[in-house]
PDB file of C-alpha atoms in Angstrom:
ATOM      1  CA  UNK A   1     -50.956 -81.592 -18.509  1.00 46.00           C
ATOM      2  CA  UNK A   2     -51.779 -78.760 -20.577  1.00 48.00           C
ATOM      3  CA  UNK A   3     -51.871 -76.522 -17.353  1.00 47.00           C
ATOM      4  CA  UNK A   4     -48.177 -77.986 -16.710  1.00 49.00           C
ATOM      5  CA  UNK A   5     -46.755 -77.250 -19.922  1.00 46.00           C
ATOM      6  CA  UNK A   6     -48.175 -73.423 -19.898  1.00 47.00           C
ATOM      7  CA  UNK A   7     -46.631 -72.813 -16.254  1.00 47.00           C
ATOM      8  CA  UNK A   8     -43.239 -73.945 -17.714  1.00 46.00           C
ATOM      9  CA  UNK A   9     -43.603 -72.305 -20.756  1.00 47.00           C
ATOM     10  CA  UNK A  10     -44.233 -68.920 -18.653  1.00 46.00           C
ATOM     11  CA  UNK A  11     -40.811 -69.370 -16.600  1.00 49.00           C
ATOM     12  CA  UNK A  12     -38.375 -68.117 -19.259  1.00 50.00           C
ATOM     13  CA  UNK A  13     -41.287 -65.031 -20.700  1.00 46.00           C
ATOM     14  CA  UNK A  14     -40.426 -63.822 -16.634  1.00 48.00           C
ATOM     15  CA  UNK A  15     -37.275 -64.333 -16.827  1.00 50.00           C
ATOM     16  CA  UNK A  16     -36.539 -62.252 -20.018  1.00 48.00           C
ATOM     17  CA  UNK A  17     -38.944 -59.360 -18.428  1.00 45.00           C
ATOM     18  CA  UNK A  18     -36.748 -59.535 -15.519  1.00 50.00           C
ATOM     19  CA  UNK A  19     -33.490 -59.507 -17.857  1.00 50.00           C
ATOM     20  CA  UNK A  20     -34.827 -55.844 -20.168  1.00 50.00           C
ATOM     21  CA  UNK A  21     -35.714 -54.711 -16.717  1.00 48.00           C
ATOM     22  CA  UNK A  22     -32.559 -54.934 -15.319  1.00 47.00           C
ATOM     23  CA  UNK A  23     -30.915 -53.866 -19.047  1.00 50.00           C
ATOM     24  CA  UNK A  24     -33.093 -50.714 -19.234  1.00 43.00           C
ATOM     25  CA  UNK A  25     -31.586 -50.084 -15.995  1.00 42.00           C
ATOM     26  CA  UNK A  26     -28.342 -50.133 -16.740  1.00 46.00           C
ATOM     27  CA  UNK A  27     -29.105 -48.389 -19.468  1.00 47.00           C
ATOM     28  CA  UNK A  28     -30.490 -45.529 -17.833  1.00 43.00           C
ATOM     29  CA  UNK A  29     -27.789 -45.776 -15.214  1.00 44.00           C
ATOM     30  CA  UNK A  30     -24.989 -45.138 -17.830  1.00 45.00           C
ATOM     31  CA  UNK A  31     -27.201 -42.193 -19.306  1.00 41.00           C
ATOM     32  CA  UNK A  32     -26.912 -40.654 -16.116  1.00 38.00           C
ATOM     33  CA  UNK A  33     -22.970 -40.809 -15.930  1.00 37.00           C
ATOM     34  CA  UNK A  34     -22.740 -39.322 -19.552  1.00 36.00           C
ATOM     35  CA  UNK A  35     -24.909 -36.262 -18.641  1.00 37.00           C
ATOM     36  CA  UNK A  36     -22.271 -35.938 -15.822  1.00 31.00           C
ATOM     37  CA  UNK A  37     -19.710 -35.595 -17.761  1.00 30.00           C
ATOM     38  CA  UNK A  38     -21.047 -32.929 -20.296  1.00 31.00           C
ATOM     39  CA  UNK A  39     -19.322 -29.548 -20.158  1.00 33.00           C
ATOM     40  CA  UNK A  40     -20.900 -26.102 -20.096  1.00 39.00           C
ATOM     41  CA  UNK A  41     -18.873 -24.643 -23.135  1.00 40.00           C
ATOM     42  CA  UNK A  42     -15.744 -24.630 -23.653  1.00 46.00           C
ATOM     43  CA  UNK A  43     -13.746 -28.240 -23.813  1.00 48.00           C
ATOM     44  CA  UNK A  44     -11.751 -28.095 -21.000  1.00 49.00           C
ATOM     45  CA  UNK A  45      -8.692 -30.468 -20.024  1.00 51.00           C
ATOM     46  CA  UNK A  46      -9.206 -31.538 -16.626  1.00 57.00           C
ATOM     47  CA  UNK A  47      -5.446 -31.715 -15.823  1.00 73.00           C
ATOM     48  CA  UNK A  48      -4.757 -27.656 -16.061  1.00 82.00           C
ATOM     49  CA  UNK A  49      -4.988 -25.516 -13.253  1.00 89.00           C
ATOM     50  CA  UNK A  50      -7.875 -23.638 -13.086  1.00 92.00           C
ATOM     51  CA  UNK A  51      -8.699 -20.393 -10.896  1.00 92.00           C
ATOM     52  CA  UNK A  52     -12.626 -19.538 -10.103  1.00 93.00           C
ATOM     53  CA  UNK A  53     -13.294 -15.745 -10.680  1.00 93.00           C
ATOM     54  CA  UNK A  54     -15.493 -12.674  -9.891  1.00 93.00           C
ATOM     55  CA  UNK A  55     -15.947 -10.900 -12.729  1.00 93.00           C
ATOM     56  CA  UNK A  56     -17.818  -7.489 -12.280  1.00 90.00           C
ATOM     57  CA  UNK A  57     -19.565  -5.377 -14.738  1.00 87.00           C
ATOM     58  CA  UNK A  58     -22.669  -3.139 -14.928  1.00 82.00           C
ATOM     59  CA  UNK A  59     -22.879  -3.667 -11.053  1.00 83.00           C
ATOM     60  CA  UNK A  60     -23.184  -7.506 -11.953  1.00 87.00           C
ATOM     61  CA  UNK A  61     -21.237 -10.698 -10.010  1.00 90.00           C
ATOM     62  CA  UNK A  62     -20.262 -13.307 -12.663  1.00 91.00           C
ATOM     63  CA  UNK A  63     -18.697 -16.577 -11.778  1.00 92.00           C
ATOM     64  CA  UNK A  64     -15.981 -17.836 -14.040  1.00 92.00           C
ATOM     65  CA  UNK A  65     -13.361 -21.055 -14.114  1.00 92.00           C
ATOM     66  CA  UNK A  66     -10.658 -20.617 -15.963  1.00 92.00           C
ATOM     67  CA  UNK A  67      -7.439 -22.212 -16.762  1.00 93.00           C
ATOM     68  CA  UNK A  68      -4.412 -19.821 -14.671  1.00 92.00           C
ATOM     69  CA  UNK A  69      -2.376 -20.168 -18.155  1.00 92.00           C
ATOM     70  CA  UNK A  70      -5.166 -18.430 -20.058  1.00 92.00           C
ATOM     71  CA  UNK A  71      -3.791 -15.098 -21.203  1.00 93.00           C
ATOM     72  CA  UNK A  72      -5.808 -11.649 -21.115  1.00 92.00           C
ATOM     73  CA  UNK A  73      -7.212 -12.197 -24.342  1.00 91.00           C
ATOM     74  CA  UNK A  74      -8.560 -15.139 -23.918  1.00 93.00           C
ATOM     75  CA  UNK A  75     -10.342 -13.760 -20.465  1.00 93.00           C
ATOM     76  CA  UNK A  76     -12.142 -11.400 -22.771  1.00 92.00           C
ATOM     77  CA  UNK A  77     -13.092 -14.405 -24.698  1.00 92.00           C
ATOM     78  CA  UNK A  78     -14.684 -15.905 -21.437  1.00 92.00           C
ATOM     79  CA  UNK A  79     -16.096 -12.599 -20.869  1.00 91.00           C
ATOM     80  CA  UNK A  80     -17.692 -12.249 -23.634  1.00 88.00           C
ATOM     81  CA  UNK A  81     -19.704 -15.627 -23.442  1.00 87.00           C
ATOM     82  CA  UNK A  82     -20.926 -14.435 -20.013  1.00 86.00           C
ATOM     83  CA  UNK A  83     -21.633 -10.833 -20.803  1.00 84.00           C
ATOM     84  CA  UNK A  84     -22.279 -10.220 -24.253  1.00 83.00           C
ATOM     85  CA  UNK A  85     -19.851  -7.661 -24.322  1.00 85.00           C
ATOM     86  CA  UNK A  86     -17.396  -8.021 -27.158  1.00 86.00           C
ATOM     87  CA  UNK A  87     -13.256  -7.843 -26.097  1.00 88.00           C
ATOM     88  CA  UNK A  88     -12.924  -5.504 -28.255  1.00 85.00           C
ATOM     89  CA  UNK A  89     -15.207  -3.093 -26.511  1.00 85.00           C
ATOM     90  CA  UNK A  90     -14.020  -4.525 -22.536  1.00 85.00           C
ATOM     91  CA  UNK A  91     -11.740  -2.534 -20.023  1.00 88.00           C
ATOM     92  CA  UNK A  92     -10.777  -5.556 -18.047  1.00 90.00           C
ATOM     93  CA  UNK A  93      -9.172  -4.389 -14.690  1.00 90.00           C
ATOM     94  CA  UNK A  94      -7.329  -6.371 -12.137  1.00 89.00           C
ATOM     95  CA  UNK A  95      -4.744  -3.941 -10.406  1.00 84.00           C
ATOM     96  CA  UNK A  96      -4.584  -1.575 -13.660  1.00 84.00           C
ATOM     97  CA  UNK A  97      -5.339  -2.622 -17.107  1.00 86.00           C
ATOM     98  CA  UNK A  98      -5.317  -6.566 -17.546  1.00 88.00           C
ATOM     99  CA  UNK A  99      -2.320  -6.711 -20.213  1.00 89.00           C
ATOM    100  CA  UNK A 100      -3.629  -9.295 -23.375  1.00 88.00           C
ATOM    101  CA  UNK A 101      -0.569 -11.188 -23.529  1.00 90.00           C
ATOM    102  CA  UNK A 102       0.342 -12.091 -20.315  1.00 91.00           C
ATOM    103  CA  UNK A 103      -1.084 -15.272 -18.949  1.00 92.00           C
ATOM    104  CA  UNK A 104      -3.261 -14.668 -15.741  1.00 92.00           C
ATOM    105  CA  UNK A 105      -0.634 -16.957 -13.899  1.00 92.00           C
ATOM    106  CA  UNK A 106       1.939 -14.093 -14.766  1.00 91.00           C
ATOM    107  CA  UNK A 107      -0.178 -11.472 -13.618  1.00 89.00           C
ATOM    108  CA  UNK A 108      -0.769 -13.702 -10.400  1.00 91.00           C
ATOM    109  CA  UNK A 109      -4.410 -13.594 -10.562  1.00 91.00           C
ATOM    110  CA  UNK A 110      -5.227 -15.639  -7.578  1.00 90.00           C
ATOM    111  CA  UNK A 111      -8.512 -17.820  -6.779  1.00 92.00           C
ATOM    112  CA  UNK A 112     -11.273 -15.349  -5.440  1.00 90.00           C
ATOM    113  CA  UNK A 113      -9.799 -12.218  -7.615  1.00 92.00           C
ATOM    114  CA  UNK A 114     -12.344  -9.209  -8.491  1.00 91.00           C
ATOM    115  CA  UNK A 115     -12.020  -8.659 -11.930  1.00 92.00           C
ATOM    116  CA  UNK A 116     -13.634  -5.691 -13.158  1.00 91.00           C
ATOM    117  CA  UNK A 117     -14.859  -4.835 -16.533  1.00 90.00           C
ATOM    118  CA  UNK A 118     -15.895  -1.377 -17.985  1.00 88.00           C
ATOM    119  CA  UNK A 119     -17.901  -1.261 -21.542  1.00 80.00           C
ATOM    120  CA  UNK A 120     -20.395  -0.266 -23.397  1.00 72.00           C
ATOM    121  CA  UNK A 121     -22.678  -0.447 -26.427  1.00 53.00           C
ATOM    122  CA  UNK A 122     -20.978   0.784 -29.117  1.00 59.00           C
ATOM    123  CA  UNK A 123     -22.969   3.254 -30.073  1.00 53.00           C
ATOM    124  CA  UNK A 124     -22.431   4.733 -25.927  1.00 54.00           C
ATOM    125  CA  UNK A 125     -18.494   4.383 -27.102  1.00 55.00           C
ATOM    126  CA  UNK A 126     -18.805   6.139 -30.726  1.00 57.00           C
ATOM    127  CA  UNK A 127     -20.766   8.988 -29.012  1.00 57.00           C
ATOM    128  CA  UNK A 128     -18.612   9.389 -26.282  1.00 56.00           C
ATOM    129  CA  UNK A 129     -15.159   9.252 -28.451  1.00 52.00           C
ATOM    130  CA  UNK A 130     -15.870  11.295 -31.645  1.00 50.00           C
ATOM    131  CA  UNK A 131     -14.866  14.364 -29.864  1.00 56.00           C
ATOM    132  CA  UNK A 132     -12.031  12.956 -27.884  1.00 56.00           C
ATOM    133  CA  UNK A 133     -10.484  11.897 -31.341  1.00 59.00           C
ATOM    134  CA  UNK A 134     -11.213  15.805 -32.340  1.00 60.00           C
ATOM    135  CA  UNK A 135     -10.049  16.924 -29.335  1.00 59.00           C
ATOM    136  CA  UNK A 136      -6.793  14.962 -29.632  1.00 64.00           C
ATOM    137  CA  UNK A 137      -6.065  16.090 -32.987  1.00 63.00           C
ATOM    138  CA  UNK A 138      -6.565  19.878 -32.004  1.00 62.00           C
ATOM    139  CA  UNK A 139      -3.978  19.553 -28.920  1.00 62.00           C
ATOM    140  CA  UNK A 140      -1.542  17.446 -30.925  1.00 63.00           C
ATOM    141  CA  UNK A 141      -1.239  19.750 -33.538  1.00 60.00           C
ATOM    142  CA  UNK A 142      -1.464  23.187 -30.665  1.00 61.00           C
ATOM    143  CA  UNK A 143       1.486  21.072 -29.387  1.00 57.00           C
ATOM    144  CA  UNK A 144       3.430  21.667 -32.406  1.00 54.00           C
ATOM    145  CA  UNK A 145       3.349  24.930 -32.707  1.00 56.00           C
ATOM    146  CA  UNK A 146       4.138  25.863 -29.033  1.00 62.00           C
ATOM    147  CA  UNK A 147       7.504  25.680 -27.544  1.00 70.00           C
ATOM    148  CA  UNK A 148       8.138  23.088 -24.739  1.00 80.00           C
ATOM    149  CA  UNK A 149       5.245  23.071 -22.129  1.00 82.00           C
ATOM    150  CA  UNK A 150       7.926  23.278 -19.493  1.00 81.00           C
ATOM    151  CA  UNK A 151       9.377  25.964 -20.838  1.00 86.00           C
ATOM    152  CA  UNK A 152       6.259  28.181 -20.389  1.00 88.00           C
ATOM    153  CA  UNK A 153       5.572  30.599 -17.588  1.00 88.00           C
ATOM    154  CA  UNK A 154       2.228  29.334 -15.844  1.00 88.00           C
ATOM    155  CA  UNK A 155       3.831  26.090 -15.599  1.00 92.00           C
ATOM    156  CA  UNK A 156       7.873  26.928 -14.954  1.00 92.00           C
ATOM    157  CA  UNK A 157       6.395  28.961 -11.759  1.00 91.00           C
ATOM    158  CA  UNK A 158       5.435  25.241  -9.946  1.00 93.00           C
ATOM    159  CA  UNK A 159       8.504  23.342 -11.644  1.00 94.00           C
ATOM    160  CA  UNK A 160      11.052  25.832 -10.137  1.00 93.00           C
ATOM    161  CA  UNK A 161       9.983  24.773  -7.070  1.00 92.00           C
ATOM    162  CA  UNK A 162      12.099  21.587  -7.451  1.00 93.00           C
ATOM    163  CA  UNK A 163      11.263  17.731  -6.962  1.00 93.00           C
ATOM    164  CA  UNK A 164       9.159  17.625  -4.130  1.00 94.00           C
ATOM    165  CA  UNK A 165      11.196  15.897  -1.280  1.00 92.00           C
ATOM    166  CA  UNK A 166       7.718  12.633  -1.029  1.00 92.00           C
ATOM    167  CA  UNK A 167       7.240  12.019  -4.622  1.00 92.00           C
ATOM    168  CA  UNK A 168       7.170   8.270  -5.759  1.00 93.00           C
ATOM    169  CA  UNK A 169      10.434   6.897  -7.013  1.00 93.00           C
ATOM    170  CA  UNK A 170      10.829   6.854 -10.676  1.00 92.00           C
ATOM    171  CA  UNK A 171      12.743   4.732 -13.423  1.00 87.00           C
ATOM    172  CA  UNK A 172      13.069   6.197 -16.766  1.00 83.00           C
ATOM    173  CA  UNK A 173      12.194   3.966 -19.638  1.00 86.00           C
ATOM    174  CA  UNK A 174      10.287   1.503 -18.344  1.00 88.00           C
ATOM    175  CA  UNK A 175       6.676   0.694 -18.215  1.00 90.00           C
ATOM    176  CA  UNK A 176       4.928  -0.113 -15.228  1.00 91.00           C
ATOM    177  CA  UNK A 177       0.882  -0.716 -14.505  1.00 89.00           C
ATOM    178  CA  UNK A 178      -0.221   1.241 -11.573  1.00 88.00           C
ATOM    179  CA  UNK A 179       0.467   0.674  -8.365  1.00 86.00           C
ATOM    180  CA  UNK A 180      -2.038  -0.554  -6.311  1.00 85.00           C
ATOM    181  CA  UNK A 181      -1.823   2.648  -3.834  1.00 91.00           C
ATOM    182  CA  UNK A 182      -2.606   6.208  -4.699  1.00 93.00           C
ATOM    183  CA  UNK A 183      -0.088   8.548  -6.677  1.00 94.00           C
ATOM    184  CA  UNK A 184       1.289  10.646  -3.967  1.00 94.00           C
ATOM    185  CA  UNK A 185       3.412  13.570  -3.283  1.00 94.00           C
ATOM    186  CA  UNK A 186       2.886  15.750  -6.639  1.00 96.00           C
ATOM    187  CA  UNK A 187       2.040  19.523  -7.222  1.00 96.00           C
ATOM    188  CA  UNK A 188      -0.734  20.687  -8.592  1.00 95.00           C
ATOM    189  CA  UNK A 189      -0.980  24.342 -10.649  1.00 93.00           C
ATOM    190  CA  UNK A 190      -1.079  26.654  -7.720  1.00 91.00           C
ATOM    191  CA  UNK A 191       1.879  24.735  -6.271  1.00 92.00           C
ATOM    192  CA  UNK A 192      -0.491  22.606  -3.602  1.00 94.00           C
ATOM    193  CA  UNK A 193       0.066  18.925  -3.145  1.00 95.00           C
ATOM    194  CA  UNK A 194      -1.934  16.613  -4.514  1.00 96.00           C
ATOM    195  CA  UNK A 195      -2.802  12.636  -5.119  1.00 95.00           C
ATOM    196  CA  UNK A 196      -4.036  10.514  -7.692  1.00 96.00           C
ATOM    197  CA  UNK A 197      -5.996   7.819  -6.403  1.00 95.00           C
ATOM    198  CA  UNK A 198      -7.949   5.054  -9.173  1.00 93.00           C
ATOM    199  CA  UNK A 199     -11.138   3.462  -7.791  1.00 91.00           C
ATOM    200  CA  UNK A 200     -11.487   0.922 -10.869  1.00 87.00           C
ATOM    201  CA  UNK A 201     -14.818  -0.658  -9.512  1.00 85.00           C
ATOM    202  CA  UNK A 202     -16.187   2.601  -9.208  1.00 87.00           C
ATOM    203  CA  UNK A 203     -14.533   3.760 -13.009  1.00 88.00           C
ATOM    204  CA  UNK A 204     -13.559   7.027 -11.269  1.00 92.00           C
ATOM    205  CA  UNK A 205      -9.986   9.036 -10.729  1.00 94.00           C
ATOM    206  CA  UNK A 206      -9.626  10.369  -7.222  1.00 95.00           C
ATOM    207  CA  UNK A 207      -7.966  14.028  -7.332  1.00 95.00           C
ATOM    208  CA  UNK A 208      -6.635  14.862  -3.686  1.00 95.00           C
ATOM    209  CA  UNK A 209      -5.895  18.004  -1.981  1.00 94.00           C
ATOM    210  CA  UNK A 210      -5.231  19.001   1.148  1.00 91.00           C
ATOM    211  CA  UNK A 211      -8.368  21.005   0.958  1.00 91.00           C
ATOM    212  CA  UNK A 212     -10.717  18.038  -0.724  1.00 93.00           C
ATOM    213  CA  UNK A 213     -10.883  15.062  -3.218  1.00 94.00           C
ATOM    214  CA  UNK A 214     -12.407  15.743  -6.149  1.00 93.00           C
ATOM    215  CA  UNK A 215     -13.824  11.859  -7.683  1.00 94.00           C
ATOM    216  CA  UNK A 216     -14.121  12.107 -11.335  1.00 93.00           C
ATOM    217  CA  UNK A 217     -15.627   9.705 -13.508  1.00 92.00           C
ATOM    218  CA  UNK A 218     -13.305   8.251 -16.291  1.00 90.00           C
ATOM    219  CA  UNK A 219     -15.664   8.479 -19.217  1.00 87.00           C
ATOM    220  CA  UNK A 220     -16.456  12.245 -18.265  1.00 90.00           C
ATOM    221  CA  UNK A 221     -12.333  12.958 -19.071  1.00 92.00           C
ATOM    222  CA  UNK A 222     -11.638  14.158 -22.457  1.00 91.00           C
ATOM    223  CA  UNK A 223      -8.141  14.199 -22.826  1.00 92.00           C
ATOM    224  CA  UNK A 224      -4.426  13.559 -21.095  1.00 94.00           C
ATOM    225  CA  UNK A 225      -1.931  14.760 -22.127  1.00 93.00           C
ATOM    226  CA  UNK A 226       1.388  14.679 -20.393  1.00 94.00           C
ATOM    227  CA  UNK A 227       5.379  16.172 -21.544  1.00 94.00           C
ATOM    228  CA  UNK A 228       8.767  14.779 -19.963  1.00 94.00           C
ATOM    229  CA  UNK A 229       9.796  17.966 -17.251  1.00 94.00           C
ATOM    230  CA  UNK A 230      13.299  19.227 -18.545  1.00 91.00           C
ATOM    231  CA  UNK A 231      16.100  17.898 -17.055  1.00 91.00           C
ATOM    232  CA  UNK A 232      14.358  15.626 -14.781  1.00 92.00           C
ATOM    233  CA  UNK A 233      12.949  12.940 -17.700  1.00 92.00           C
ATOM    234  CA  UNK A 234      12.241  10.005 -15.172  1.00 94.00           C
ATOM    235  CA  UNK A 235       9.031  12.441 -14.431  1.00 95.00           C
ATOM    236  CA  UNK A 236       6.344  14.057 -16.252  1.00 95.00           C
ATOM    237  CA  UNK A 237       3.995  16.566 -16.523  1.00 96.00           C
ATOM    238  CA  UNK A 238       0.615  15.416 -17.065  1.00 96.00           C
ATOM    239  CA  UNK A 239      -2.934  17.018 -17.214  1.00 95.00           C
ATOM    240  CA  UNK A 240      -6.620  16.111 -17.512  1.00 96.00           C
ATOM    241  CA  UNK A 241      -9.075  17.496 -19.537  1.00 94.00           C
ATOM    242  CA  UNK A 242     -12.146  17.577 -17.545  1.00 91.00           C
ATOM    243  CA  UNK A 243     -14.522  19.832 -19.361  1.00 87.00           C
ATOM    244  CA  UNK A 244     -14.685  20.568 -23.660  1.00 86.00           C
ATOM    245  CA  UNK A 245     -11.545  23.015 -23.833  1.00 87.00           C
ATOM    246  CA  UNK A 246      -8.007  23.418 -23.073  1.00 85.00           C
ATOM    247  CA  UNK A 247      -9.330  25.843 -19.883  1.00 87.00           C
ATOM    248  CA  UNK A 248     -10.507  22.408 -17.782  1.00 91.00           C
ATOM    249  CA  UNK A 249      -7.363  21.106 -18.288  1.00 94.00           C
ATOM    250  CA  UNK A 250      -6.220  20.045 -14.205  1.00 95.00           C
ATOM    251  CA  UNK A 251      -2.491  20.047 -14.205  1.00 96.00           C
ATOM    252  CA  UNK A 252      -0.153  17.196 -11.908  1.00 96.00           C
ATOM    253  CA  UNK A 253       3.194  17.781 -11.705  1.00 97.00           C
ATOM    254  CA  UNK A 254       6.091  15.326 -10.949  1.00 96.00           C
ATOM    255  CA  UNK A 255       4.680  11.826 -12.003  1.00 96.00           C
ATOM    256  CA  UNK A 256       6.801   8.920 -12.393  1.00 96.00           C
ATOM    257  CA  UNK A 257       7.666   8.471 -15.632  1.00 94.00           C
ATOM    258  CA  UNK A 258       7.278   4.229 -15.281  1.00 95.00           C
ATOM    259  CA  UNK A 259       3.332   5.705 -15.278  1.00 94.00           C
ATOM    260  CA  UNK A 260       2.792   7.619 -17.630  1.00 94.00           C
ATOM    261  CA  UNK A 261       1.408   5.054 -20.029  1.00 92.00           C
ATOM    262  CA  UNK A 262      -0.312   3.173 -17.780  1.00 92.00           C
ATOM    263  CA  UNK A 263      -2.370   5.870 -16.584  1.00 94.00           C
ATOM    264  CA  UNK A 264      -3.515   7.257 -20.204  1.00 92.00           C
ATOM    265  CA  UNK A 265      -4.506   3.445 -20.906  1.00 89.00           C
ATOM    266  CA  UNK A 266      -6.535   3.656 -17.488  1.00 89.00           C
ATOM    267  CA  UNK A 267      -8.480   6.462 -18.018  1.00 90.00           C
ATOM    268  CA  UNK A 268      -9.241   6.772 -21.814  1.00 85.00           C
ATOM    269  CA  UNK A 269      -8.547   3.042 -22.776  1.00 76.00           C
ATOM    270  CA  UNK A 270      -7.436   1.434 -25.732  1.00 57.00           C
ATOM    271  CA  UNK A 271     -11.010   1.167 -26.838  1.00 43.00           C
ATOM    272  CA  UNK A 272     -11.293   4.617 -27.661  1.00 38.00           C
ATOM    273  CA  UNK A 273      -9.927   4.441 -30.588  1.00 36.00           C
ATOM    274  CA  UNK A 274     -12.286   2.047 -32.375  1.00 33.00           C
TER     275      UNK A 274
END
C-alpha cells in the first residue's frame, strides 16, 4: 500500500518537471525572437525606404542602410558612426560634392551607389590649410590693387581669341554641381586646348592637353581663384595654384559660369576653413 501511494504521489512531481520543461522552453524560444528584433544603432522605422550603400574612404568598403529621405547631413552622421571621421571634417562625394540639405532621394542616390569620402585628422587638415588661408588673404588683397585680370596683357592675348567654337554651354547665375563628364573645350595660357577631368575616388584633378594629362592631387592645390571674362559673364577665368606662389598658378580659360562654385568646393572643400 505504501508502495501504491508513493507511485501516485510521483505522477503529478513528473508532470510539473514536464510542465517548467516545456515553460523554460518557451521561454527561451521568445528570447530568441527578441534578440531578432534588436537593431544595430540607430532606431529605425521599418516602413521608410531604405537604400544599401558603398561608402569609400582611406581605400576602405563600408556597408551602410539608410533611409532614401535622409539628407546629406545626416549621411555624415552615418558616416561618422562607421568611420570615426567627424562631418565636419568629411568630403562626401557622389557625382560632385554631396549637398547637406538635399535628401539623398533628391540627389537620386540609387541602391548600390559609391559614395566616396575624403578626410583627415585634423591636425593633417590644420597643417595642410594654414597657408592656404595665408595664401588666400595675399591674392585677395593683390586682387584689389590690380585692375581687372581680363584686362591684363598675358591673359587678353588667349581671350582675344574668342569663345572657342566646343566649349560647354553656360547659364549665368545659376549653380550647378559638376557634371559627371570632363570639362571640355577650354584654352589654356599659351592658347592650347585643354580639359578638366575630376577622378573623386582617386581625390585628383585631371589637366588635359593635347600633348598630355597632367593628374594632380587635390590636397597638393593651394589656391583657385577664378574672375567673370568681360563681356562674356556666363564664363570665367579660373586658375590653380599648384606650387607656393602666384608663378604655379595653371590658367583655364572659358569655364561655364554654372561651375565655378562647384569646382572651388571640389577641390579645396568647405572644410578648409575650419
Amino acid at each position: 500500500m505504501e508502495t501504491e501511494a508513493k507511485s501516485k504521489e510521483a505522477e503529478p512531481l513528473g508532470e510539473c518537471a514536464e510542465k517548467g520543461e516545456a515553460e523554460a522552453l518557451s521561454d527561451a524560444g521568445n528570447a530568441t525572437t527578441q534578440d531578432s528584433s534588436i537593431s544595430n544603432g540607430d532606431n529605425i522605422d521599418e516602413k521608410q525606404e531604405m537604400v544599401d550603400l558603398k561608402i569609400i574612404w582611406n581605400k576602405i568598403k563600408y556597408d551602410l542602410k539608410i533611409p532614401v529621405d535622409s539628407t546629406g547631413a545626416k549621411l555624415k552622421e552615418s558616416i561618422h558612426s562607421l568611420t570615426g571621421l567627424p562631418p565636419a571634417m568629411q568630403k562626401v562625394m557622389y557625382k560632385g560634392l554631396l549637398p547637406e540639405d538635399k535628401t539623398l532621394r533628391e540627389i537620386k542616390i540609387t541602391n548600390g551607389a559609391k559614395i566616396m569620402v575624403v578626410g583627415s585628422t585634423i591636425n593633417d587638415v590644420l597643417a595642410v590649410n594654414t597657408p592656404k588661408e595665408v595664401i588666400q588673404q595675399e591674392v585677395k588683397a593683390e586682387e584689389n590693387k590690380k585692375e581687372p585680370l581680363c584686362r591684363q596683357k598675358q591673359h587678353r592675348k588667349v581671350l582675344d581669341k574668342g569663345k572657342p567654337d566646343d566649349v560647354m554651354p553656360s547659364v549665368k547665375g545659376t549653380k550647378e554641381r559638376l557634371p559627371t563628364v570632363p570639362l571640355s573645350g577650354m584654352y589654356n595660357k599659351s592658347g592650347g586646348k585643354v580639359r578638366l577631368t575630376f577622378k573623386l575616388e582617386q581625390d585628383q584633378l585631371w589637366i588635359g592637353t593635347k600633348e598630355r594629362t597632367e593628374k594632380v592631387p587635390m590636397g597638393s592645390i593651394k589656391n583657385v581663384v577664378s574672375e567673370p571674362i568681360e563681356g562674356h559673364e556666363d564664363y570665367s577665368m579660373m586658375a590653380f595654384q599648384l606650387g607656393p606662389t602666384e608663378a604655379s598658378q595653371y590658367w583655364v580659360y572659358w569655364v561655364p559660369a554654372q561651375f565655378v562654385d562647384a569646382i572651388k568646393d571640389t577641390v579645396l572643400g568647405k572644410w578648409q576653413y575650419f
